[in-house]
CSV table of C-alpha atoms in Angstrom, one decimal:
chain,number,residue,atom,x,y,z
A,159,MET,CA,0.0,0.0,0.0
A,160,SER,CA,1.5,3.3,-1.1
A,161,LEU,CA,2.0,6.5,1.0
A,162,PHE,CA,-0.3,8.2,-1.5
A,163,ASP,CA,-3.1,5.7,-0.8
A,164,ARG,CA,-2.7,6.1,3.0
A,165,ALA,CA,-2.6,9.9,2.7
A,166,VAL,CA,-5.8,10.0,0.7
A,167,ALA,CA,-7.7,7.7,3.1
A,168,SER,CA,-6.5,9.5,6.3
A,169,ALA,CA,-7.4,12.9,4.9
A,170,LEU,CA,-10.9,12.1,4.0
A,171,PRO,CA,-12.7,13.1,7.2
A,172,ILE,CA,-11.4,16.6,6.9
A,173,VAL,CA,-12.1,16.9,3.2
A,174,PRO,CA,-15.1,19.1,2.4
A,175,ARG,CA,-18.3,17.2,1.6
A,176,SER,CA,-18.4,18.8,-1.9
A,177,VAL,CA,-15.0,17.4,-2.6
A,178,VAL,CA,-15.9,13.9,-1.4
A,179,ARG,CA,-18.9,14.2,-3.7
A,180,ARG,CA,-16.7,14.9,-6.7
A,181,VAL,CA,-14.3,12.2,-5.8
A,182,SER,CA,-17.1,9.6,-5.3
A,183,ALA,CA,-19.2,10.7,-8.3
A,184,PRO,CA,-17.6,8.3,-10.7
A,185,TYR,CA,-18.5,5.2,-8.7
A,186,ILE,CA,-21.9,6.2,-7.2
A,187,ALA,CA,-24.9,6.4,-9.5
A,188,GLY,CA,-26.5,9.2,-7.5
A,189,ALA,CA,-28.9,9.8,-4.6
A,190,THR,CA,-32.1,8.6,-6.3
A,191,LEU,CA,-33.6,5.5,-8.0
A,192,ASP,CA,-33.9,7.5,-11.2
A,193,ASP,CA,-30.2,8.1,-11.1
A,194,ALA,CA,-29.6,4.3,-10.8
A,195,ARG,CA,-32.1,3.6,-13.6
A,196,ARG,CA,-30.3,5.9,-16.0
A,197,THR,CA,-26.9,4.5,-15.0
A,198,VAL,CA,-27.9,0.9,-15.5
A,199,ALA,CA,-29.5,1.7,-18.9
A,200,THR,CA,-26.3,3.4,-20.0
A,201,LEU,CA,-24.3,0.3,-18.9
A,202,ASN,CA,-26.7,-2.0,-20.7
A,203,THR,CA,-26.3,0.0,-23.9
A,204,ALA,CA,-22.6,-0.6,-23.6
A,205,GLY,CA,-23.1,-4.4,-23.3
A,206,LYS,CA,-22.6,-4.5,-19.5
A,207,ARG,CA,-24.9,-6.0,-16.9
A,208,ALA,CA,-25.4,-4.4,-13.5
A,209,THR,CA,-26.1,-5.2,-9.9
A,210,VAL,CA,-27.8,-2.4,-7.9
A,211,ASP,CA,-27.0,-1.7,-4.3
A,212,VAL,CA,-29.1,0.6,-2.1
A,213,LEU,CA,-26.8,2.5,0.2
A,214,GLY,CA,-27.8,2.6,3.9
A,215,GLU,CA,-26.6,-0.4,5.8
A,216,GLU,CA,-26.1,1.7,8.9
A,217,ILE,CA,-29.5,1.0,10.4
A,218,HIS,CA,-30.6,1.1,14.0
A,219,THR,CA,-34.4,0.3,14.0
A,220,GLU,CA,-36.8,-2.1,12.5
A,221,ALA,CA,-38.4,0.7,10.6
A,222,GLU,CA,-35.1,1.6,8.9
A,223,ALA,CA,-34.6,-2.0,7.9
A,224,ARG,CA,-38.1,-2.2,6.4
A,225,ALA,CA,-37.4,1.1,4.5
A,226,ILE,CA,-34.3,-0.4,2.9
A,227,ALA,CA,-36.2,-3.5,1.9
A,228,ALA,CA,-39.0,-1.4,0.4
A,229,MET,CA,-36.4,0.6,-1.6
A,230,TYR,CA,-35.1,-2.7,-2.9
A,231,SER,CA,-38.6,-3.7,-3.9
A,232,ASP,CA,-38.8,-0.4,-5.9
A,233,VAL,CA,-35.5,-1.3,-7.6
A,234,LEU,CA,-36.9,-4.6,-8.7
A,235,GLU,CA,-40.0,-3.0,-10.1
A,236,ALA,CA,-37.8,-0.5,-11.9
A,237,ILE,CA,-35.7,-3.3,-13.4
A,238,GLU,CA,-38.8,-5.0,-14.7
A,239,GLU,CA,-40.5,-1.9,-15.9
A,240,ASP,CA,-37.4,-0.7,-17.9
A,241,GLY,CA,-36.4,-4.1,-19.1
A,242,LEU,CA,-32.9,-3.7,-17.6
A,243,ASP,CA,-30.3,-6.4,-17.5
A,244,ALA,CA,-29.7,-6.1,-13.7
A,245,ASN,CA,-30.0,-7.8,-10.4
A,246,ILE,CA,-29.7,-6.5,-6.8
A,247,SER,CA,-27.0,-6.8,-4.2
A,248,VAL,CA,-28.1,-6.7,-0.6
A,249,LYS,CA,-26.1,-6.1,2.6
A,250,LEU,CA,-27.8,-7.9,5.4
A,251,THR,CA,-26.8,-5.3,8.0
A,252,GLY,CA,-29.2,-3.0,6.1
A,253,LEU,CA,-31.9,-5.6,6.6
A,254,GLY,CA,-31.2,-5.9,10.3
A,255,ILE,CA,-29.0,-8.9,10.7
A,256,LYS,CA,-27.3,-7.4,13.7
A,257,LEU,CA,-30.6,-6.0,15.0
A,258,ASP,CA,-33.0,-9.0,14.7
A,259,LEU,CA,-32.1,-12.2,12.8
A,260,ASP,CA,-35.7,-13.2,12.3
A,261,LEU,CA,-36.5,-9.7,10.9
A,262,CYS,CA,-33.6,-10.0,8.5
A,263,ARG,CA,-34.6,-13.5,7.4
A,264,SER,CA,-38.2,-12.3,6.7
A,265,LEU,CA,-37.1,-9.3,4.7
A,266,LEU,CA,-34.6,-11.2,2.7
A,267,GLU,CA,-37.0,-14.0,1.9
A,268,GLY,CA,-39.5,-11.4,0.7
A,269,LEU,CA,-37.0,-9.9,-1.7
A,270,VAL,CA,-35.8,-13.2,-3.0
A,271,HIS,CA,-39.4,-14.3,-3.8
A,272,ALA,CA,-40.1,-10.9,-5.4
A,273,ALA,CA,-37.0,-11.1,-7.5
A,274,GLY,CA,-37.8,-14.7,-8.5
A,275,ALA,CA,-41.1,-13.7,-9.9
A,276,GLN,CA,-39.4,-11.6,-12.5
A,277,GLY,CA,-36.4,-13.9,-13.1
A,278,ALA,CA,-33.9,-11.7,-11.2
A,279,LEU,CA,-31.2,-12.7,-8.8
A,280,VAL,CA,-30.5,-11.4,-5.3
A,281,ARG,CA,-26.8,-11.3,-4.4
A,282,ILE,CA,-26.2,-11.4,-0.6
A,283,ASP,CA,-23.1,-9.2,0.0
A,284,MET,CA,-20.6,-10.4,2.5
A,285,GLU,CA,-19.6,-8.0,5.2
A,286,ASP,CA,-17.1,-8.1,8.1
A,287,ALA,CA,-16.1,-11.4,9.8
A,288,THR,CA,-18.8,-11.1,12.5
A,289,CYS,CA,-21.5,-11.5,9.9
A,290,VAL,CA,-20.1,-14.4,7.9
A,291,ASP,CA,-21.6,-17.4,9.8
A,292,ASP,CA,-25.1,-15.9,9.9
A,293,THR,CA,-24.9,-14.8,6.3
A,294,LEU,CA,-23.9,-18.2,5.1
A,295,ALA,CA,-26.6,-19.8,7.3
A,296,LEU,CA,-29.3,-17.6,5.8
A,297,TYR,CA,-28.1,-18.3,2.3
A,298,ARG,CA,-28.2,-22.1,2.9
A,299,GLU,CA,-31.7,-21.7,4.4
A,300,LEU,CA,-33.0,-20.0,1.3
A,301,ARG,CA,-31.4,-22.6,-1.0
A,302,GLY,CA,-32.9,-25.3,1.2
A,303,GLN,CA,-36.4,-23.8,0.4
A,304,GLY,CA,-35.7,-24.3,-3.2
A,305,LEU,CA,-34.9,-20.7,-3.9
A,306,ASP,CA,-32.2,-20.8,-6.6
A,307,ASN,CA,-32.3,-17.1,-7.6
A,308,VAL,CA,-30.0,-16.1,-4.7
A,309,GLY,CA,-26.2,-15.8,-4.7
A,310,ILE,CA,-23.5,-15.2,-2.1
A,311,VAL,CA,-20.2,-13.4,-1.9
A,312,LEU,CA,-17.0,-15.0,-0.6
A,313,GLN,CA,-13.8,-13.1,0.3
A,314,ALA,CA,-10.5,-14.6,-0.7
A,315,TYR,CA,-8.5,-12.9,2.1
A,316,LEU,CA,-10.3,-14.9,4.8
A,317,LYS,CA,-8.5,-18.0,5.7
A,318,ARG,CA,-11.7,-19.9,6.0
A,319,THR,CA,-12.9,-19.4,2.5
A,320,LEU,CA,-11.7,-22.6,0.8
A,321,ASP,CA,-13.5,-24.5,3.6
A,322,ASP,CA,-16.6,-22.5,2.9
A,323,ILE,CA,-16.4,-23.3,-0.8
A,324,GLU,CA,-16.2,-27.0,0.1
A,325,ASP,CA,-19.1,-26.7,2.6
A,326,LEU,CA,-21.3,-25.1,-0.1
A,327,ARG,CA,-20.3,-27.6,-2.8
A,328,ASP,CA,-23.6,-29.5,-2.8
A,329,LEU,CA,-25.5,-26.3,-3.7
A,330,ARG,CA,-23.4,-25.4,-6.7
A,331,PRO,CA,-23.7,-21.8,-5.6
A,332,SER,CA,-23.6,-18.6,-7.6
A,333,VAL,CA,-20.6,-16.8,-6.0
A,334,ARG,CA,-19.1,-13.4,-6.3
A,335,LEU,CA,-15.5,-13.9,-5.4
A,336,CYS,CA,-13.6,-10.8,-4.2
A,337,LYS,CA,-10.5,-10.1,-2.3
A,338,GLY,CA,-12.3,-8.5,0.7
A,339,ILE,CA,-12.0,-5.0,2.0
A,340,TYR,CA,-12.8,-5.1,5.7
A,341,ILE,CA,-9.9,-4.8,8.2
A,342,GLU,CA,-9.6,-8.1,9.9
A,343,PRO,CA,-7.1,-9.6,12.4
A,344,ARG,CA,-4.1,-11.5,11.1
A,345,ALA,CA,-5.5,-14.7,12.8
A,346,ILE,CA,-8.4,-15.0,10.4
A,347,ALA,CA,-7.3,-13.0,7.3
A,348,PHE,CA,-4.3,-13.0,5.0
A,349,GLN,CA,-2.4,-9.7,5.2
A,350,ASP,CA,0.2,-10.0,2.5
A,351,PHE,CA,-1.0,-8.7,-0.9
A,352,ALA,CA,0.7,-11.5,-2.9
A,353,VAL,CA,-0.8,-14.1,-0.5
A,354,VAL,CA,-4.3,-12.7,-1.0
A,355,GLN,CA,-3.8,-12.8,-4.8
A,356,ARG,CA,-2.8,-16.5,-4.6
A,357,SER,CA,-5.7,-17.2,-2.3
A,358,PHE,CA,-8.1,-15.5,-4.8
A,359,LEU,CA,-6.8,-17.7,-7.7
A,360,GLY,CA,-7.0,-20.8,-5.5
A,361,CYS,CA,-10.6,-20.0,-4.6
A,362,LEU,CA,-11.5,-19.3,-8.2
A,363,GLU,CA,-10.1,-22.7,-9.3
A,364,ALA,CA,-12.0,-24.4,-6.5
A,365,LEU,CA,-15.2,-22.8,-7.5
A,366,LEU,CA,-14.8,-23.5,-11.2
A,367,ASP,CA,-13.9,-27.1,-10.4
A,368,ARG,CA,-17.1,-27.5,-8.4
A,369,ASP,CA,-19.3,-26.1,-11.3
A,370,SER,CA,-20.2,-23.0,-9.4
A,371,ARG,CA,-21.2,-19.9,-11.4
A,372,VAL,CA,-18.6,-17.3,-10.5
A,373,GLY,CA,-18.6,-13.6,-10.5
A,374,ILE,CA,-14.9,-12.7,-10.7
A,375,ALA,CA,-14.8,-9.4,-8.9
A,376,THR,CA,-11.5,-7.7,-9.2
A,377,HIS,CA,-9.7,-4.7,-10.8
A,378,ASP,CA,-6.3,-6.2,-10.2
A,379,GLU,CA,-4.7,-6.7,-13.6
A,380,HIS,CA,-2.7,-9.7,-12.5
A,381,LEU,CA,-5.8,-11.4,-11.3
A,382,LEU,CA,-7.7,-10.4,-14.4
A,383,VAL,CA,-5.1,-12.0,-16.7
A,384,GLU,CA,-4.8,-15.1,-14.5
A,385,SER,CA,-8.6,-15.4,-14.3
A,386,LEU,CA,-8.9,-15.1,-18.0
A,387,ALA,CA,-6.6,-18.0,-18.5
A,388,ARG,CA,-8.6,-20.1,-16.1
A,389,VAL,CA,-11.9,-19.5,-17.8
A,390,GLU,CA,-10.6,-19.9,-21.3
A,391,GLY,CA,-12.7,-22.4,-23.2
A,392,ARG,CA,-15.4,-22.4,-20.6
A,393,PRO,CA,-19.0,-21.4,-21.5
A,394,THR,CA,-19.7,-17.8,-20.6
A,395,SER,CA,-22.8,-19.0,-18.7
A,396,GLY,CA,-20.5,-20.2,-16.0
A,397,TYR,CA,-18.7,-16.9,-15.1
A,398,GLU,CA,-18.7,-13.2,-15.5
A,399,PHE,CA,-16.3,-10.4,-14.5
A,400,GLN,CA,-17.5,-7.8,-12.0
A,401,MET,CA,-16.2,-4.3,-11.4
A,402,LEU,CA,-17.2,-1.2,-9.4
A,403,LEU,CA,-18.9,1.6,-11.2
A,404,GLY,CA,-16.3,4.1,-12.4
A,405,VAL,CA,-13.3,2.0,-11.8
A,406,ARG,CA,-11.3,0.6,-14.8
A,407,GLU,CA,-14.1,1.3,-17.2
A,408,GLY,CA,-11.8,0.9,-20.2
A,409,ARG,CA,-10.7,-2.5,-19.0
A,410,ALA,CA,-14.4,-3.6,-18.6
A,411,THR,CA,-15.1,-2.4,-22.1
A,412,GLU,CA,-12.2,-4.5,-23.4
A,413,LEU,CA,-13.5,-7.6,-21.7
A,414,VAL,CA,-17.0,-7.0,-23.2
A,415,ALA,CA,-15.4,-6.6,-26.7
A,416,ALA,CA,-13.5,-9.8,-26.2
A,417,GLY,CA,-16.8,-11.6,-25.6
A,418,HIS,CA,-16.7,-11.9,-21.8
A,419,PRO,CA,-19.8,-11.1,-19.7
A,420,VAL,CA,-19.2,-8.1,-17.4
A,421,ARG,CA,-21.4,-6.9,-14.5
A,422,VAL,CA,-21.0,-3.5,-12.9
A,423,TYR,CA,-21.8,-2.8,-9.2
A,424,VAL,CA,-24.1,0.3,-9.1
A,425,PRO,CA,-24.6,1.8,-5.6
A,426,PHE,CA,-27.1,4.7,-5.1
A,427,GLY,CA,-28.9,6.4,-2.3
A,428,GLN,CA,-29.1,9.3,0.1
A,429,GLN,CA,-26.2,7.9,2.2
A,430,TRP,CA,-23.6,8.3,-0.5
A,431,TYR,CA,-21.4,10.4,1.8
A,432,GLU,CA,-21.2,7.8,4.6
A,433,TYR,CA,-20.7,5.1,2.1
A,434,SER,CA,-17.9,6.9,0.4
A,435,LEU,CA,-16.0,7.6,3.6
A,436,ARG,CA,-16.4,4.1,4.9
A,437,ARG,CA,-15.4,2.3,1.7
A,438,LEU,CA,-12.3,4.6,1.1
A,439,GLN,CA,-11.2,4.4,4.7
A,440,GLU,CA,-11.6,0.6,4.9
A,441,ASN,CA,-9.6,0.2,1.7
A,442,PRO,CA,-6.9,2.9,1.3
A,443,ARG,CA,-5.7,1.2,-1.8
A,444,MET,CA,-9.1,1.8,-3.3
A,445,ALA,CA,-8.9,5.4,-2.2
A,446,GLY,CA,-5.8,5.7,-4.2
A,447,VAL,CA,-7.2,4.0,-7.3
A,448,ILE,CA,-10.2,6.3,-7.3
A,449,ALA,CA,-8.3,9.5,-6.6
A,450,LYS,CA,-5.8,8.7,-9.4
A,451,ALA,CA,-8.7,8.0,-11.8
A,452,THR,CA,-10.4,11.3,-10.8
A,453,MET,CA,-7.1,13.2,-11.4
A,454,GLY,CA,-6.7,11.4,-14.7
A,455,ARG,CA,-10.1,12.6,-15.8
A,456,ALA,CA,-9.2,16.1,-14.8
A,457,VAL,CA,-6.0,16.1,-16.7
A,458,GLY,CA,-7.8,14.6,-19.7
A,459,ARG,CA,-10.2,17.5,-19.7
A,460,SER,CA,-7.6,20.2,-19.3
């Protein structure tokens, strides 16, 4: 991690809100559902799929959790009305997993049933290590009910992930594989960058070998090249590449042109500021990537 990355992340709390908005603008669709609809439509026109995330996992009451679920229902309706190639990504903290597990289960089931009625998938995002067991348990419960339009996320930097892949083998799950961004202790998470890269590729190979459908979520060029080698000759129905909105857009376009499916993560909502600070502080390297991309755009316009 470079000094530049660390400097950008540490300075964020004192940066004016207007500046954070400008920095975050490339990778957040906007504050409203209409913003998200327009962004997804533009991505679809460019041959890219989308997954829509409603910002606001920092909830403290049942009413807030139900409001997040209601907004996701609105997203599903918009996807169907507009004929968009998109699904939704749901953080279970936003549905109350740390507040009331039964409430979270009920809200999640409702969204999965609603999405299933229109042929859409609900991707359950993975959060910090304290959520992993409950998240995987809820995923397995839903699959046990015969609900197949639900996917999960696994994080390559957690030392447990290969075991989790084996435990889920019977389900042939739809998995988004990412490195992981939460700061976790050395006892449970790999810390060395190269080790995380090796773990990512090992997890990818394990998922492909078990006939899982894999969302390869990375902007790391080394991992992209190595992942392309591992999916060569495989049907595109078994994998897709996934990237954040506004990050490495040119590379995503290259992948589409080469015939690979690409899905872009599209967050939107009123809590864009909180989301921006949290994501950038949790992952200083991402702060650096986005800041450099933003500066690159500015130079290109000058």
